């Protein structure tokens, strides 16, 4: 049930004095800073008594006993402290005629789910716009919200929708003057962008497949509960975009109990943000939930990973908890690194929200706030070690963790194609290259989703699932999708199935080089190398491309990761595995995009000839060792070509062969390679209803 109420504009939200929560036995003395309150940070109508000239604000980290000087803090910590719970100066900046907002407001608007960007392809004056990111636990998108997002993309965006690697939408190109219209429309149509960016819990991942299975349903419900538990409570989001009318779904009782519980000193009593306080978290925080074997969520890349543990009857009993994953790093700064999460312990299902809260509070209290490069929880755990981290979390949890339960091997699951849900209905997983929905494909999806009133799920691999499809709808939906340009999974190149890329240029301000715009050509070139060295068409490697080292497309888990490190230049990472359980390592740096084949050819050539039975490319590179692989690359003279001959299965006569050979030379392909490509494209077109 959705409820709404208006905030009282005469009520001053109090500042909270101290980062340490009340009641914590380990709380160190804190020192408040007295800061002037900007008039615009006070709600309209507030009196001088309710909004004085100074207010007590929390420092970012507690002052240790015996330390006289206030600890150093990053600029963002001070901006958060002075923002009146993530309002100021954004509330002022939105009212100006300028097309952009100032530096402090750009930090604050992230908590509202938006980044300020400009088109880096254009020269001269910057053309500012905003990217909006939604919050969709386990990728769940109601029919109404999908149609609204589709409309907003056309009316206020770039005409495209972007599916992200965290099961959300990104809407690019929104102008500042349209922000409130777009935000309020999302809020009023079962959506939210609150906390999709910023120093707090981001979207919670879980398997997107709408299976009617106890463990899957429980994982998805847990994702929703964790998202609700860690949603900001102070109302800044609704104040900014819908004039204080707070529109929410009724929360489960267990979520409210867990949030309000302060029996172990986790909360800020009487604060509008009982878990986050004035300072929120040191950096972004990511959570994923899944079931055994299903690693569609890249579990080990998250700050917290939860795995549902069920009994022999399939009834969920509790969770294995993993902590300390994270992808972001800085080039050539070895003190920053990608990291996999590690086991923390097992908890019964009724305790999971309390355990998650205890972990979040441990990071809140101890994560670094002086240098944002080192503020993620992975650095705290790396510094402390897992034993110390576990001991501190247990103080906030109030119990000891049990040992983690043994699990079977992990698998990557894409959920593409038609599958039964288990309730008589079907779902259809659709591959979307780099998550970009545009053009005829966008129009077709809209028509199908609207006509059949379908709900949608977004996957962590940037794909989309149509849910709750009746058996009688399968044929017309299949035909509509084919006519709209969507390939059936069996006709999607296996390289594309697992590939991912971040948006990068032209809008991301952090991008060093291309990713989304560059990956189609990179994948074609990899496929051409496969054919050149004799690898089969159904063979594949996991390829991920990012325009900078922040790792949004999780390239450090790929078998072959390309990470932008200069204009038209990439670091090459090797050693991930197809099931995303191993971390890749840097193999080469500053490889120009035009030179990629000089690295790819020897690597794939020797993988084909020296691999063990069923050995993946990532496993092969790890076994061989990077020193040996670099030697193979350095000494590479090209593939040894066999004498030309007719392939009678493809060419009926010499003239046809010679004509194909001449055409192939124009594309740097053999006659056989070009003929195979022509035949493959023809078959795919026929299968998708395009043939004449």
CSV table of C-alpha atoms in Angstrom, one decimal, residues 112-373:
chain,number,residue,atom,x,y,z
A,112,UNK,CA,19.3,12.0,-5.1
A,113,UNK,CA,20.4,9.6,-7.8
A,114,UNK,CA,21.9,12.0,-10.4
A,115,UNK,CA,25.3,13.0,-11.9
A,116,UNK,CA,26.0,16.2,-13.7
A,117,UNK,CA,27.6,15.6,-17.1
A,118,UNK,CA,28.5,17.4,-20.3
A,119,UNK,CA,29.1,16.2,-23.8
A,120,UNK,CA,32.8,15.8,-24.2
A,121,UNK,CA,32.6,15.4,-28.0
A,122,UNK,CA,31.5,19.0,-28.3
A,123,UNK,CA,34.0,21.8,-28.4
A,124,UNK,CA,33.4,25.3,-27.0
A,125,UNK,CA,31.0,26.0,-24.2
A,126,UNK,CA,30.0,22.9,-22.2
A,127,UNK,CA,26.5,21.6,-22.8
A,128,UNK,CA,25.5,20.4,-19.4
A,129,UNK,CA,22.9,17.7,-18.7
A,130,UNK,CA,22.1,15.2,-16.0
A,131,UNK,CA,22.2,11.5,-15.8
A,132,UNK,CA,19.5,9.9,-13.6
A,133,UNK,CA,19.8,6.4,-12.2
A,134,UNK,CA,16.9,4.5,-10.8
A,135,UNK,CA,16.8,2.2,-7.7
A,136,UNK,CA,15.3,-1.2,-8.5
A,137,UNK,CA,16.1,-4.0,-6.0
A,138,UNK,CA,16.7,-7.3,-7.9
A,139,UNK,CA,16.0,-5.4,-11.1
A,140,UNK,CA,12.2,-5.4,-10.6
A,141,UNK,CA,10.4,-2.9,-12.9
A,142,UNK,CA,6.6,-2.8,-12.8
A,143,UNK,CA,4.9,-2.3,-16.1
A,144,UNK,CA,3.8,1.2,-15.3
A,145,UNK,CA,7.3,2.3,-14.4
A,146,UNK,CA,8.9,0.8,-17.6
A,147,UNK,CA,6.4,2.7,-19.8
A,148,UNK,CA,7.1,5.9,-17.9
A,149,UNK,CA,10.9,5.5,-18.2
A,150,UNK,CA,10.4,4.8,-22.0
A,151,UNK,CA,8.4,8.1,-22.3
A,152,UNK,CA,10.8,10.1,-20.3
A,153,UNK,CA,13.7,9.0,-22.4
A,154,UNK,CA,12.0,10.4,-25.5
A,155,UNK,CA,10.6,13.5,-23.9
A,156,UNK,CA,13.5,14.6,-21.7
A,157,UNK,CA,16.5,12.4,-22.5
A,158,UNK,CA,18.5,11.3,-25.4
A,159,UNK,CA,15.9,8.9,-26.7
A,160,UNK,CA,17.6,5.8,-25.3
A,161,UNK,CA,17.4,3.8,-22.1
A,162,UNK,CA,20.6,2.3,-20.5
A,163,UNK,CA,20.4,-0.9,-18.5
A,164,UNK,CA,23.2,-0.9,-15.9
A,165,UNK,CA,25.4,-3.5,-14.4
A,166,UNK,CA,23.4,-3.1,-11.1
A,167,UNK,CA,20.0,-3.9,-12.5
A,168,UNK,CA,18.8,-0.3,-12.9
A,169,UNK,CA,18.0,2.3,-15.6
A,170,UNK,CA,20.1,5.2,-16.5
A,171,UNK,CA,18.5,8.1,-18.2
A,172,UNK,CA,20.9,10.4,-20.0
A,173,UNK,CA,20.7,14.0,-21.3
A,174,UNK,CA,18.1,15.5,-18.9
A,175,UNK,CA,18.4,19.2,-18.7
A,176,UNK,CA,18.5,21.0,-15.3
A,177,UNK,CA,15.2,22.8,-16.0
A,178,UNK,CA,13.5,19.4,-16.5
A,179,UNK,CA,15.0,17.7,-13.4
A,180,UNK,CA,12.0,18.2,-11.1
A,181,UNK,CA,9.5,17.1,-13.7
A,182,UNK,CA,11.4,13.9,-14.5
A,183,UNK,CA,12.2,13.1,-10.8
A,184,UNK,CA,8.6,13.7,-9.7
A,185,UNK,CA,7.2,11.6,-12.6
A,186,UNK,CA,9.4,8.7,-11.6
A,187,UNK,CA,8.5,9.0,-7.9
A,188,UNK,CA,4.8,9.2,-8.7
A,189,UNK,CA,4.9,6.1,-10.9
A,190,UNK,CA,6.3,3.5,-8.6
A,191,UNK,CA,9.9,4.4,-9.1
A,192,UNK,CA,12.8,6.1,-7.2
A,193,UNK,CA,16.3,7.3,-7.8
A,194,UNK,CA,17.0,7.9,-4.0
A,195,UNK,CA,20.4,6.5,-3.1
A,196,UNK,CA,21.2,5.2,-6.6
A,197,UNK,CA,24.5,7.3,-6.3
A,198,UNK,CA,26.3,8.9,-3.4
A,199,UNK,CA,27.9,7.7,-0.1
A,200,UNK,CA,25.2,5.2,1.0
A,201,UNK,CA,23.8,1.8,0.0
A,202,UNK,CA,23.3,1.5,-3.7
A,203,UNK,CA,20.9,-0.7,-5.6
A,204,UNK,CA,20.7,-4.2,-4.1
A,205,UNK,CA,21.3,-7.0,-6.6
A,206,UNK,CA,19.6,-10.4,-6.7
A,207,UNK,CA,18.9,-12.9,-9.5
A,208,UNK,CA,16.5,-11.4,-11.9
A,209,UNK,CA,14.9,-14.6,-13.0
A,210,UNK,CA,11.2,-14.7,-11.9
A,211,UNK,CA,11.3,-18.3,-10.8
A,212,UNK,CA,8.6,-19.4,-8.4
A,213,UNK,CA,11.1,-21.2,-6.2
A,214,UNK,CA,11.4,-20.7,-2.5
A,215,UNK,CA,15.1,-19.8,-2.5
A,216,UNK,CA,14.9,-17.3,-5.4
A,217,UNK,CA,11.8,-15.6,-4.0
A,218,UNK,CA,13.5,-15.4,-0.6
A,219,UNK,CA,16.6,-13.9,-2.1
A,220,UNK,CA,14.6,-11.3,-3.9
A,221,UNK,CA,12.5,-10.4,-0.8
A,222,UNK,CA,15.7,-10.1,1.2
A,223,UNK,CA,17.2,-7.7,-1.4
A,224,UNK,CA,14.1,-5.6,-1.1
A,225,UNK,CA,14.2,-5.7,2.7
A,226,UNK,CA,17.9,-4.7,2.8
A,227,UNK,CA,17.2,-1.9,0.4
A,228,UNK,CA,14.4,-0.6,2.6
A,229,UNK,CA,16.5,-1.0,5.8
A,230,UNK,CA,19.3,1.2,4.3
A,231,UNK,CA,17.1,3.8,2.6
A,232,UNK,CA,17.6,7.4,4.0
A,233,UNK,CA,14.8,8.4,6.3
A,234,UNK,CA,15.2,12.2,6.7
A,235,UNK,CA,12.9,13.2,3.8
A,236,UNK,CA,15.4,15.2,1.8
A,237,UNK,CA,14.6,13.4,-1.5
A,238,UNK,CA,10.9,14.1,-1.2
A,239,UNK,CA,11.4,17.7,-0.1
A,240,UNK,CA,13.5,18.4,-3.2
A,241,UNK,CA,11.4,16.7,-5.9
A,242,UNK,CA,7.7,16.4,-4.7
A,243,UNK,CA,7.5,19.3,-2.3
A,244,UNK,CA,7.7,17.1,0.8
A,245,UNK,CA,5.0,14.6,-0.1
A,246,UNK,CA,6.7,11.4,1.0
A,247,UNK,CA,5.4,8.5,-1.2
A,248,UNK,CA,6.5,5.1,0.0
A,249,UNK,CA,5.4,1.5,0.1
A,250,UNK,CA,4.4,0.0,3.5
A,251,UNK,CA,7.5,-1.6,5.0
A,252,UNK,CA,7.6,-5.1,6.5
A,253,UNK,CA,7.5,-5.0,10.2
A,254,UNK,CA,10.9,-6.8,10.5
A,255,UNK,CA,12.5,-4.0,8.5
A,256,UNK,CA,11.1,-1.3,10.9
A,257,UNK,CA,12.2,-3.3,13.9
A,258,UNK,CA,15.7,-3.8,12.7
A,259,UNK,CA,16.1,-0.1,11.7
A,260,UNK,CA,14.9,1.1,15.1
A,261,UNK,CA,16.8,-1.4,17.2
A,262,UNK,CA,19.6,0.3,19.1
A,263,UNK,CA,20.3,-2.5,21.7
A,264,UNK,CA,24.0,-2.6,20.5
A,265,UNK,CA,24.7,1.1,19.9
A,266,UNK,CA,24.2,1.1,16.2
A,267,UNK,CA,21.8,4.1,15.9
A,268,UNK,CA,21.8,7.9,16.3
A,269,UNK,CA,18.9,8.4,18.7
A,270,UNK,CA,16.4,11.1,17.8
A,271,UNK,CA,18.2,11.7,14.5
A,272,UNK,CA,16.2,11.9,11.2
A,273,UNK,CA,18.9,9.5,9.9
A,274,UNK,CA,19.1,6.7,12.6
A,275,UNK,CA,21.7,4.6,10.6
A,276,UNK,CA,23.5,7.2,8.5
A,277,UNK,CA,23.6,10.3,10.8
A,278,UNK,CA,24.7,13.6,9.2
A,279,UNK,CA,27.7,12.1,7.4
A,280,UNK,CA,26.2,9.0,5.8
A,281,UNK,CA,28.9,6.5,4.8
A,282,UNK,CA,32.5,7.2,3.8
A,283,UNK,CA,31.8,6.0,0.2
A,284,UNK,CA,29.4,4.0,-1.9
A,285,UNK,CA,28.2,0.7,-0.5
A,286,UNK,CA,27.1,-2.3,-2.5
A,287,UNK,CA,25.1,-5.4,-1.5
A,288,UNK,CA,24.1,-8.5,-3.5
A,289,UNK,CA,21.9,-11.5,-2.6
A,290,UNK,CA,21.8,-14.8,-4.4
A,291,UNK,CA,21.2,-18.5,-4.1
A,292,UNK,CA,23.8,-21.3,-4.3
A,293,UNK,CA,25.3,-21.8,-7.8
A,294,UNK,CA,23.8,-18.6,-9.3
A,295,UNK,CA,26.5,-16.0,-9.7
A,296,UNK,CA,24.6,-13.8,-12.1
A,297,UNK,CA,25.1,-11.0,-9.6
A,298,UNK,CA,28.9,-11.0,-9.5
A,299,UNK,CA,28.6,-11.8,-5.8
A,300,UNK,CA,32.3,-11.3,-4.8
A,301,UNK,CA,32.5,-7.8,-6.1
A,302,UNK,CA,30.2,-6.4,-3.5
A,303,UNK,CA,30.8,-4.9,0.0
A,304,UNK,CA,28.3,-7.4,1.3
A,305,UNK,CA,27.4,-10.7,-0.5
A,306,UNK,CA,24.5,-12.8,1.0
A,307,UNK,CA,23.9,-16.4,-0.1
A,308,UNK,CA,20.6,-18.1,0.9
A,309,UNK,CA,21.1,-21.4,2.6
A,310,UNK,CA,18.2,-23.8,2.5
A,311,UNK,CA,17.5,-27.2,4.1
A,312,UNK,CA,16.9,-30.4,2.3
A,313,UNK,CA,13.3,-29.5,1.7
A,314,UNK,CA,14.2,-26.3,0.0
A,315,UNK,CA,13.2,-24.1,2.9
A,316,UNK,CA,15.5,-21.0,3.5
A,317,UNK,CA,17.2,-21.2,6.9
A,318,UNK,CA,19.9,-18.5,6.8
A,319,UNK,CA,22.7,-16.8,4.9
A,320,UNK,CA,26.4,-17.1,4.3
A,321,UNK,CA,27.8,-13.6,4.4
A,322,UNK,CA,30.8,-12.4,2.4
A,323,UNK,CA,32.4,-9.0,2.9
A,324,UNK,CA,35.0,-6.7,1.4
A,325,UNK,CA,34.6,-6.8,-2.4
A,326,UNK,CA,35.0,-3.8,-4.7
A,327,UNK,CA,36.3,-2.9,-8.1
A,328,UNK,CA,37.5,0.7,-8.1
A,329,UNK,CA,41.2,1.5,-8.2
A,330,UNK,CA,43.6,4.2,-9.5
A,331,UNK,CA,46.1,3.6,-12.3
A,332,UNK,CA,49.7,3.0,-11.2
A,333,UNK,CA,48.8,3.5,-7.6
A,334,UNK,CA,49.4,0.1,-6.1
A,335,UNK,CA,47.8,1.0,-2.8
A,336,UNK,CA,44.5,1.0,-4.5
A,337,UNK,CA,43.2,-2.3,-5.8
A,338,UNK,CA,40.3,-4.4,-6.9
A,339,UNK,CA,39.4,-7.0,-4.2
A,340,UNK,CA,37.1,-10.1,-3.9
A,341,UNK,CA,34.9,-10.4,-0.8
A,342,UNK,CA,35.8,-13.1,1.7
A,343,UNK,CA,33.7,-15.2,4.2
A,344,UNK,CA,32.5,-13.5,7.3
A,345,UNK,CA,30.1,-16.1,8.7
A,346,UNK,CA,26.6,-17.6,8.7
A,347,UNK,CA,23.5,-16.1,10.4
A,348,UNK,CA,20.0,-17.5,10.7
A,349,UNK,CA,17.5,-15.8,8.4
A,350,UNK,CA,15.7,-13.9,11.2
A,351,UNK,CA,19.0,-12.1,12.0
A,352,UNK,CA,20.1,-11.1,8.5
A,353,UNK,CA,18.9,-7.4,8.7
A,354,UNK,CA,20.7,-7.0,12.1
A,355,UNK,CA,23.9,-8.5,10.7
A,356,UNK,CA,23.8,-6.3,7.6
A,357,UNK,CA,23.2,-3.2,9.8
A,358,UNK,CA,26.1,-4.2,12.0
A,359,UNK,CA,28.4,-4.4,9.0
A,360,UNK,CA,27.3,-1.1,7.6
A,361,UNK,CA,27.8,0.6,11.0
A,362,UNK,CA,31.3,-0.9,11.3
A,363,UNK,CA,32.1,0.7,8.0
A,364,UNK,CA,30.4,4.0,9.0
A,365,UNK,CA,32.4,4.3,12.2
A,366,UNK,CA,35.8,3.1,10.9
A,367,UNK,CA,36.0,3.6,7.2
A,368,UNK,CA,38.4,6.3,6.1
A,369,UNK,CA,37.0,9.8,5.6
A,370,UNK,CA,40.2,11.7,4.8
A,371,UNK,CA,41.0,10.3,1.4
A,372,UNK,CA,38.2,9.0,-0.7
A,373,UNK,CA,40.5,6.7,-2.7
